[in-house]
Amino acid sequence: MDATSEAYSGSKKVFDEESTEIPETAHQISTDSWFQVGFVLTTGINSAYVLGYSGNVMIPLGWTGGVIGLIIATVMSLFANALIAKLHEYGGVRHIRYRDLAGFIYGKKAYSLTWGLQYVNLFMINTGYIILAGQALKAAYVLFRDDHTMKLPHFIAISGFVCAIFAIGIPHLSALKIWLGFSTVFSLMYIVIAFVLSLKDGLQAPARSYDIPGTPISRIFTTIGAAASLVFAFNTGMLPEIQATVRKPVVDNMMKALYFQFTAGVVPLYAVCFIGYWAYGNNTSSYLLNNVNGPVWVKAMANVAAFLQTVIALHIFASPMYEYLDTKFGIKGSPLKIQNLTFRITVRGGYLAINTLLSALLPFLGDFMSLTGAISTFPLTFILANHMYLVAKKEKLTSAQKCWHWLNVGFFALMAVAAFVSSLRLIAVDSKTYHVFADL
């Protein structure tokens, strides 16, 4: 065990029956089946974000680019996540946090940089979730009362409050259990309703345009932004934290969960993404349920389901922050202890209050997906994954394999820079169109 591994394994060393070092954590590890972990992963990719891909991905890319792009993003995301999963027990240490793995391989500076990238990534995903939850609530509200008394910032505030209540009640990621079942039901509700109503509208609608809109220059930027949204769709940016919950053998079980995610798990996403674009063409909105026509009660049920599923999905992406704070401040024992309950109310409530404020201030959902993909999902999921695997397995890789990984590092580095510039442009354009606390 070298000094680097000691520095990034936690303050207290624990060894399992196979003499693998496990860092100290206040949350549970090695308790969940691969099937439960698979549902955690599919909960993320089939969250209500899928209702935006028809508009945010397919319109800028068109049929050819959209279909090919989704397939490539699926394959490359599985490949990159598999690389991270295979490094989970590298060097005789169980790396239960992304930053621990980067620190073990590279050192202190990489530990800090990875930590920063990851928490920017997760913070912005959570901000987007609260925006999405607010949009779902507003969409349900206007079905019955389109009087503009309640505006989007009000619904975002309600969403943030409900997310905070849920975060206080669920102490750690493994405790989701039955909630993952509810999440699946909610996902199927809004996906099936969106699919069926879009199919009905598409069969009855006149011819619609699938031409990619905009000037040649604007198309370049929107295409890059859509590419960032593609990688955002399939990646969590917290795979080691999720893998920490799976039972031994951790690599084999995590690979089963990943195969489940990228086979059965992507079918709903593909279905709703393609049917929405087919039905409405260039008029597809960034929230598909705003396009569909059907019974009011059915549309209301879909929007409420989207809201509830978003609350559960947000908790997954906030879990690394909760784990860090709970571990740092020694929050152990019964979740119902007054000390632990007070801590979660104060700390988690405060964290989500900041998310909620930013969500209400700048409710541009598509921009959040693009910017998040640019500044953190590309580096974490693709650049770091390939380079860490290169460093860790350099003695075992052939020259061709090394060239392949270096090609990935270079390509995704360029994509990250391009996506960052594109997303800043999108935000600048939207900032001129919408004011702060806009009622979109």
XYZ file of N, CA, C and O in Angstrom, residues 250-331:
328
model
N -17.869 -7.091 -6.977
C -18.358 -5.768 -7.351
C -18.208 -5.463 -8.840
O -19.074 -4.806 -9.426
N -17.128 -5.930 -9.457
C -16.932 -5.629 -10.881
C -17.924 -6.423 -11.730
O -18.601 -5.869 -12.605
N -18.039 -7.720 -11.453
C -18.962 -8.552 -12.226
C -20.405 -8.074 -12.064
O -21.157 -7.984 -13.046
N -20.791 -7.747 -10.846
C -22.164 -7.304 -10.610
C -22.430 -5.930 -11.224
O -23.528 -5.658 -11.720
N -21.414 -5.056 -11.192
C -21.607 -3.748 -11.797
C -21.729 -3.862 -13.312
O -22.516 -3.132 -13.936
N -20.988 -4.755 -13.907
C -21.099 -4.947 -15.353
C -22.491 -5.465 -15.722
O -23.060 -5.051 -16.738
N -23.053 -6.345 -14.889
C -24.427 -6.796 -15.135
C -25.396 -5.615 -15.093
O -26.298 -5.504 -15.930
N -25.203 -4.744 -14.091
C -26.077 -3.565 -13.964
C -25.927 -2.645 -15.165
O -26.916 -2.092 -15.667
N -24.691 -2.469 -15.652
C -24.460 -1.609 -16.814
C -25.082 -2.209 -18.075
O -25.670 -1.486 -18.890
N -24.950 -3.524 -18.248
C -25.565 -4.154 -19.413
C -27.090 -4.006 -19.362
O -27.737 -3.806 -20.396
N -27.653 -4.094 -18.167
C -29.091 -3.884 -18.006
C -29.458 -2.449 -18.377
O -30.439 -2.210 -19.091
N -28.659 -1.498 -17.900
C -28.915 -0.087 -18.187
C -28.873 0.198 -19.683
O -29.747 0.897 -20.221
N -27.882 -0.339 -20.374
C -27.664 0.017 -21.777
C -28.355 -0.928 -22.770
O -28.117 -0.847 -23.965
N -29.197 -1.832 -22.276
C -30.034 -2.649 -23.159
C -31.501 -2.330 -22.857
O -32.092 -1.465 -23.483
N -32.067 -3.032 -21.878
C -33.470 -2.790 -21.514
C -33.691 -1.354 -21.053
O -34.729 -0.750 -21.325
N -32.694 -0.799 -20.386
C -32.853 0.527 -19.797
C -32.969 1.659 -20.806
O -33.586 2.685 -20.514
N -32.385 1.491 -22.002
C -32.413 2.583 -22.980
C -33.616 2.515 -23.914
O -33.880 3.474 -24.642
N -34.344 1.416 -23.896
C -35.488 1.265 -24.809
C -36.535 2.357 -24.609
O -36.986 2.980 -25.590
N -36.960 2.642 -23.357
C -37.943 3.720 -23.188
C -37.438 5.065 -23.686
O -38.188 5.834 -24.295
N -36.167 5.376 -23.430
C -35.594 6.647 -23.875
C -35.654 6.751 -25.396
O -36.088 7.766 -25.947
N -35.205 5.699 -26.083
C -35.244 5.696 -27.545
C -36.665 5.885 -28.051
O -36.919 6.676 -28.976
N -37.593 5.139 -27.459
C -38.973 5.136 -27.951
C -39.596 6.524 -27.870
O -40.163 7.029 -28.853
N -39.500 7.167 -26.712
C -40.159 8.464 -26.544
C -39.429 9.561 -27.312
O -40.050 10.495 -27.820
N -38.127 9.435 -27.445
C -37.338 10.419 -28.185
C -37.725 10.421 -29.665
O -37.998 11.469 -30.260
N -37.800 9.234 -30.269
C -38.084 9.138 -31.705
C -39.549 9.425 -32.022
O -39.859 10.087 -33.013
N -40.457 8.915 -31.188
C -41.884 9.112 -31.489
C -42.267 10.583 -31.361
O -43.082 11.088 -32.135
N -41.669 11.291 -30.404
C -41.973 12.705 -30.248
C -41.547 13.521 -31.456
O -42.308 14.362 -31.965
N -40.351 13.242 -31.952
C -39.857 13.971 -33.113
C -40.650 13.607 -34.360
O -40.970 14.469 -35.188
N -40.994 12.320 -34.494
C -41.795 11.888 -35.648
C -43.158 12.577 -35.667
O -43.636 12.992 -36.718
N -43.762 12.721 -34.499
C -45.126 13.257 -34.429
C -45.190 14.755 -34.668
O -46.140 15.249 -35.276
N -44.187 15.492 -34.204
C -44.292 16.961 -34.226
C -43.196 17.650 -35.022
O -43.250 18.862 -35.230
N -42.184 16.900 -35.476
C -41.137 17.490 -36.287
C -40.458 18.660 -35.608
O -40.131 18.612 -34.412
N -40.260 19.734 -36.363
C -39.559 20.906 -35.832
C -40.355 21.671 -34.781
O -39.829 22.603 -34.162
N -41.594 21.305 -34.586
C -42.419 21.977 -33.581
C -42.385 21.260 -32.228
O -43.117 21.634 -31.320
N -41.557 20.231 -32.119
C -41.440 19.527 -30.840
C -40.857 20.470 -29.793
O -39.844 21.134 -30.029
N -41.482 20.509 -28.638
C -41.014 21.399 -27.570
C -39.928 20.711 -26.743
O -39.663 19.511 -26.903
N -39.315 21.461 -25.860
C -38.289 20.892 -24.983
C -38.892 20.124 -23.814
O -38.168 19.602 -22.965
N -40.232 20.045 -23.782
C -40.940 19.232 -22.795
C -42.115 18.612 -23.531
O -43.128 19.244 -23.767
N -41.975 17.365 -23.940
C -42.872 16.727 -24.894
C -44.332 16.765 -24.466
O -45.230 16.847 -25.310
N -44.596 16.701 -23.174
C -45.984 16.689 -22.715
C -46.707 18.000 -23.015
O -47.936 18.064 -22.922
N -45.962 19.043 -23.371
C -46.604 20.290 -23.803
C -47.149 20.189 -25.225
O -47.958 21.014 -25.643
N -46.682 19.193 -25.990
C -47.138 19.003 -27.370
C -48.370 18.121 -27.480
O -49.209 18.331 -28.362
N -48.463 17.128 -26.630
C -49.454 16.065 -26.841
C -50.879 16.552 -26.606
O -51.120 17.462 -25.792
N -51.797 15.935 -27.316
C -53.219 16.206 -27.160
C -53.912 14.946 -26.656
O -53.623 13.835 -27.120
N -54.826 15.126 -25.718
C -55.526 13.979 -25.151
C -56.360 14.408 -23.968
O -56.442 15.606 -23.651
N -57.005 13.445 -23.293
C -57.825 13.767 -22.124
C -57.016 14.519 -21.069
O -55.856 14.181 -20.813
N -57.641 15.508 -20.481
C -56.943 16.334 -19.490
C -56.434 15.492 -18.332
O -55.300 15.672 -17.876
N -57.242 14.568 -17.860
C -56.829 13.776 -16.695
C -55.622 12.892 -17.017
O -54.767 12.653 -16.154
N -55.529 12.418 -18.253
C -54.382 11.589 -18.658
C -53.112 12.435 -18.695
O -52.057 12.027 -18.188
N -53.204 13.611 -19.284
C -52.036 14.496 -19.342
C -51.630 14.944 -17.942
O -50.434 15.050 -17.629
N -52.621 15.195 -17.070
C -52.311 15.589 -15.699
C -51.591 14.464 -14.967
O -50.614 14.707 -14.242
N -52.042 13.235 -15.169
C -51.403 12.083 -14.532
C -49.958 11.939 -14.987
O -49.055 11.652 -14.185
N -49.716 12.153 -16.286
C -48.351 12.053 -16.808
C -47.452 13.122 -16.196
O -46.302 12.847 -15.818
N -47.958 14.345 -16.081
C -47.158 15.428 -15.510
C -46.872 15.217 -14.027
O -45.760 15.480 -13.564
N -47.862 14.737 -13.295
C -47.645 14.461 -11.871
C -46.642 13.318 -11.700
O -45.771 13.366 -10.826
N -46.740 12.295 -12.551
C -45.778 11.195 -12.507
C -44.365 11.699 -12.803
O -43.392 11.281 -12.165
N -44.234 12.603 -13.783
C -42.925 13.180 -14.106
C -42.366 13.953 -12.920
O -41.167 13.873 -12.615
N -43.223 14.690 -12.247
C -42.799 15.436 -11.061
C -42.302 14.499 -9.964
O -41.208 14.687 -9.410
N -43.066 13.463 -9.661
C -42.708 12.552 -8.572
C -41.433 11.761 -8.895
O -40.584 11.555 -8.024
N -41.303 11.326 -10.146
C -40.090 10.588 -10.514
C -38.857 11.464 -10.434
O -37.781 11.004 -10.055
N -39.020 12.730 -10.754
C -37.904 13.670 -10.694
C -37.408 13.847 -9.265
O -36.198 13.962 -9.032
N -38.305 13.842 -8.314
C -37.920 13.955 -6.907
C -37.021 12.782 -6.507
O -35.995 12.958 -5.830
N -37.369 11.583 -6.958
C -36.567 10.391 -6.635
C -35.229 10.433 -7.371
O -34.172 10.154 -6.784
N -35.250 10.776 -8.654
C -34.017 10.809 -9.442
C -33.034 11.833 -8.897
O -31.825 11.592 -8.853
N -33.528 12.984 -8.484
C -32.642 14.009 -7.927
C -31.882 13.472 -6.718
O -30.695 13.767 -6.542
N -32.550 12.677 -5.900
C -31.906 12.156 -4.695
C -30.687 11.299 -5.037
O -29.692 11.300 -4.306
N -30.753 10.578 -6.149
C -29.620 9.756 -6.564
C -28.408 10.635 -6.845
O -27.292 10.371 -6.380
N -28.622 11.707 -7.590
C -27.501 12.554 -7.995
C -27.030 13.483 -6.878
O -25.947 14.070 -6.978
N -27.822 13.627 -5.838
C -27.381 14.412 -4.682
C -26.670 13.548 -3.646
O -26.026 14.076 -2.738
N -26.750 12.231 -3.802
C -26.212 11.323 -2.780
C -24.718 11.485 -2.506
O -24.292 11.392 -1.351
N -23.859 11.698 -3.528
C -22.441 11.888 -3.211
C -22.176 13.080 -2.289
O -21.305 13.017 -1.419
N -22.906 14.172 -2.476
C -22.760 15.314 -1.579
C -23.216 14.952 -0.165
O -22.557 15.282 0.823
N -24.333 14.249 -0.076
C -24.827 13.842 1.236
C -23.836 12.896 1.930
O -23.600 13.000 3.137
N -23.273 11.958 1.148
C -22.312 11.008 1.721
C -21.082 11.721 2.255
O -20.577 11.410 3.342
N -20.590 12.687 1.498
C -19.422 13.439 1.934
C -19.700 14.170 3.246
O -18.903 14.102 4.200
N -20.812 14.860 3.308
C -21.134 15.647 4.507
C -21.428 14.751 5.703
O -20.982 15.034 6.826
N -22.168 13.660 5.482
C -22.471 12.748 6.585
C -21.203 12.109 7.138
O -21.047 11.949 8.357
N -20.293 11.728 6.238
C -19.037 11.111 6.676
C -18.147 12.116 7.398
O -17.563 11.821 8.443
N -18.036 13.307 6.837
C -17.177 14.346 7.420
C -17.608 14.703 8.846
O -16.772 14.909 9.732
N -18.926 14.767 9.057
C -19.423 15.187 10.368
C -19.869 14.012 11.247
O -20.508 14.215 12.274
N -19.521 12.789 10.828
C -19.758 11.619 11.670
C -21.216 11.313 11.930
O -21.581 10.926 13.048
N -22.061 11.452 10.921
C -23.494 11.192 11.084
C -23.739 9.702 10.882
O -23.796 9.212 9.751
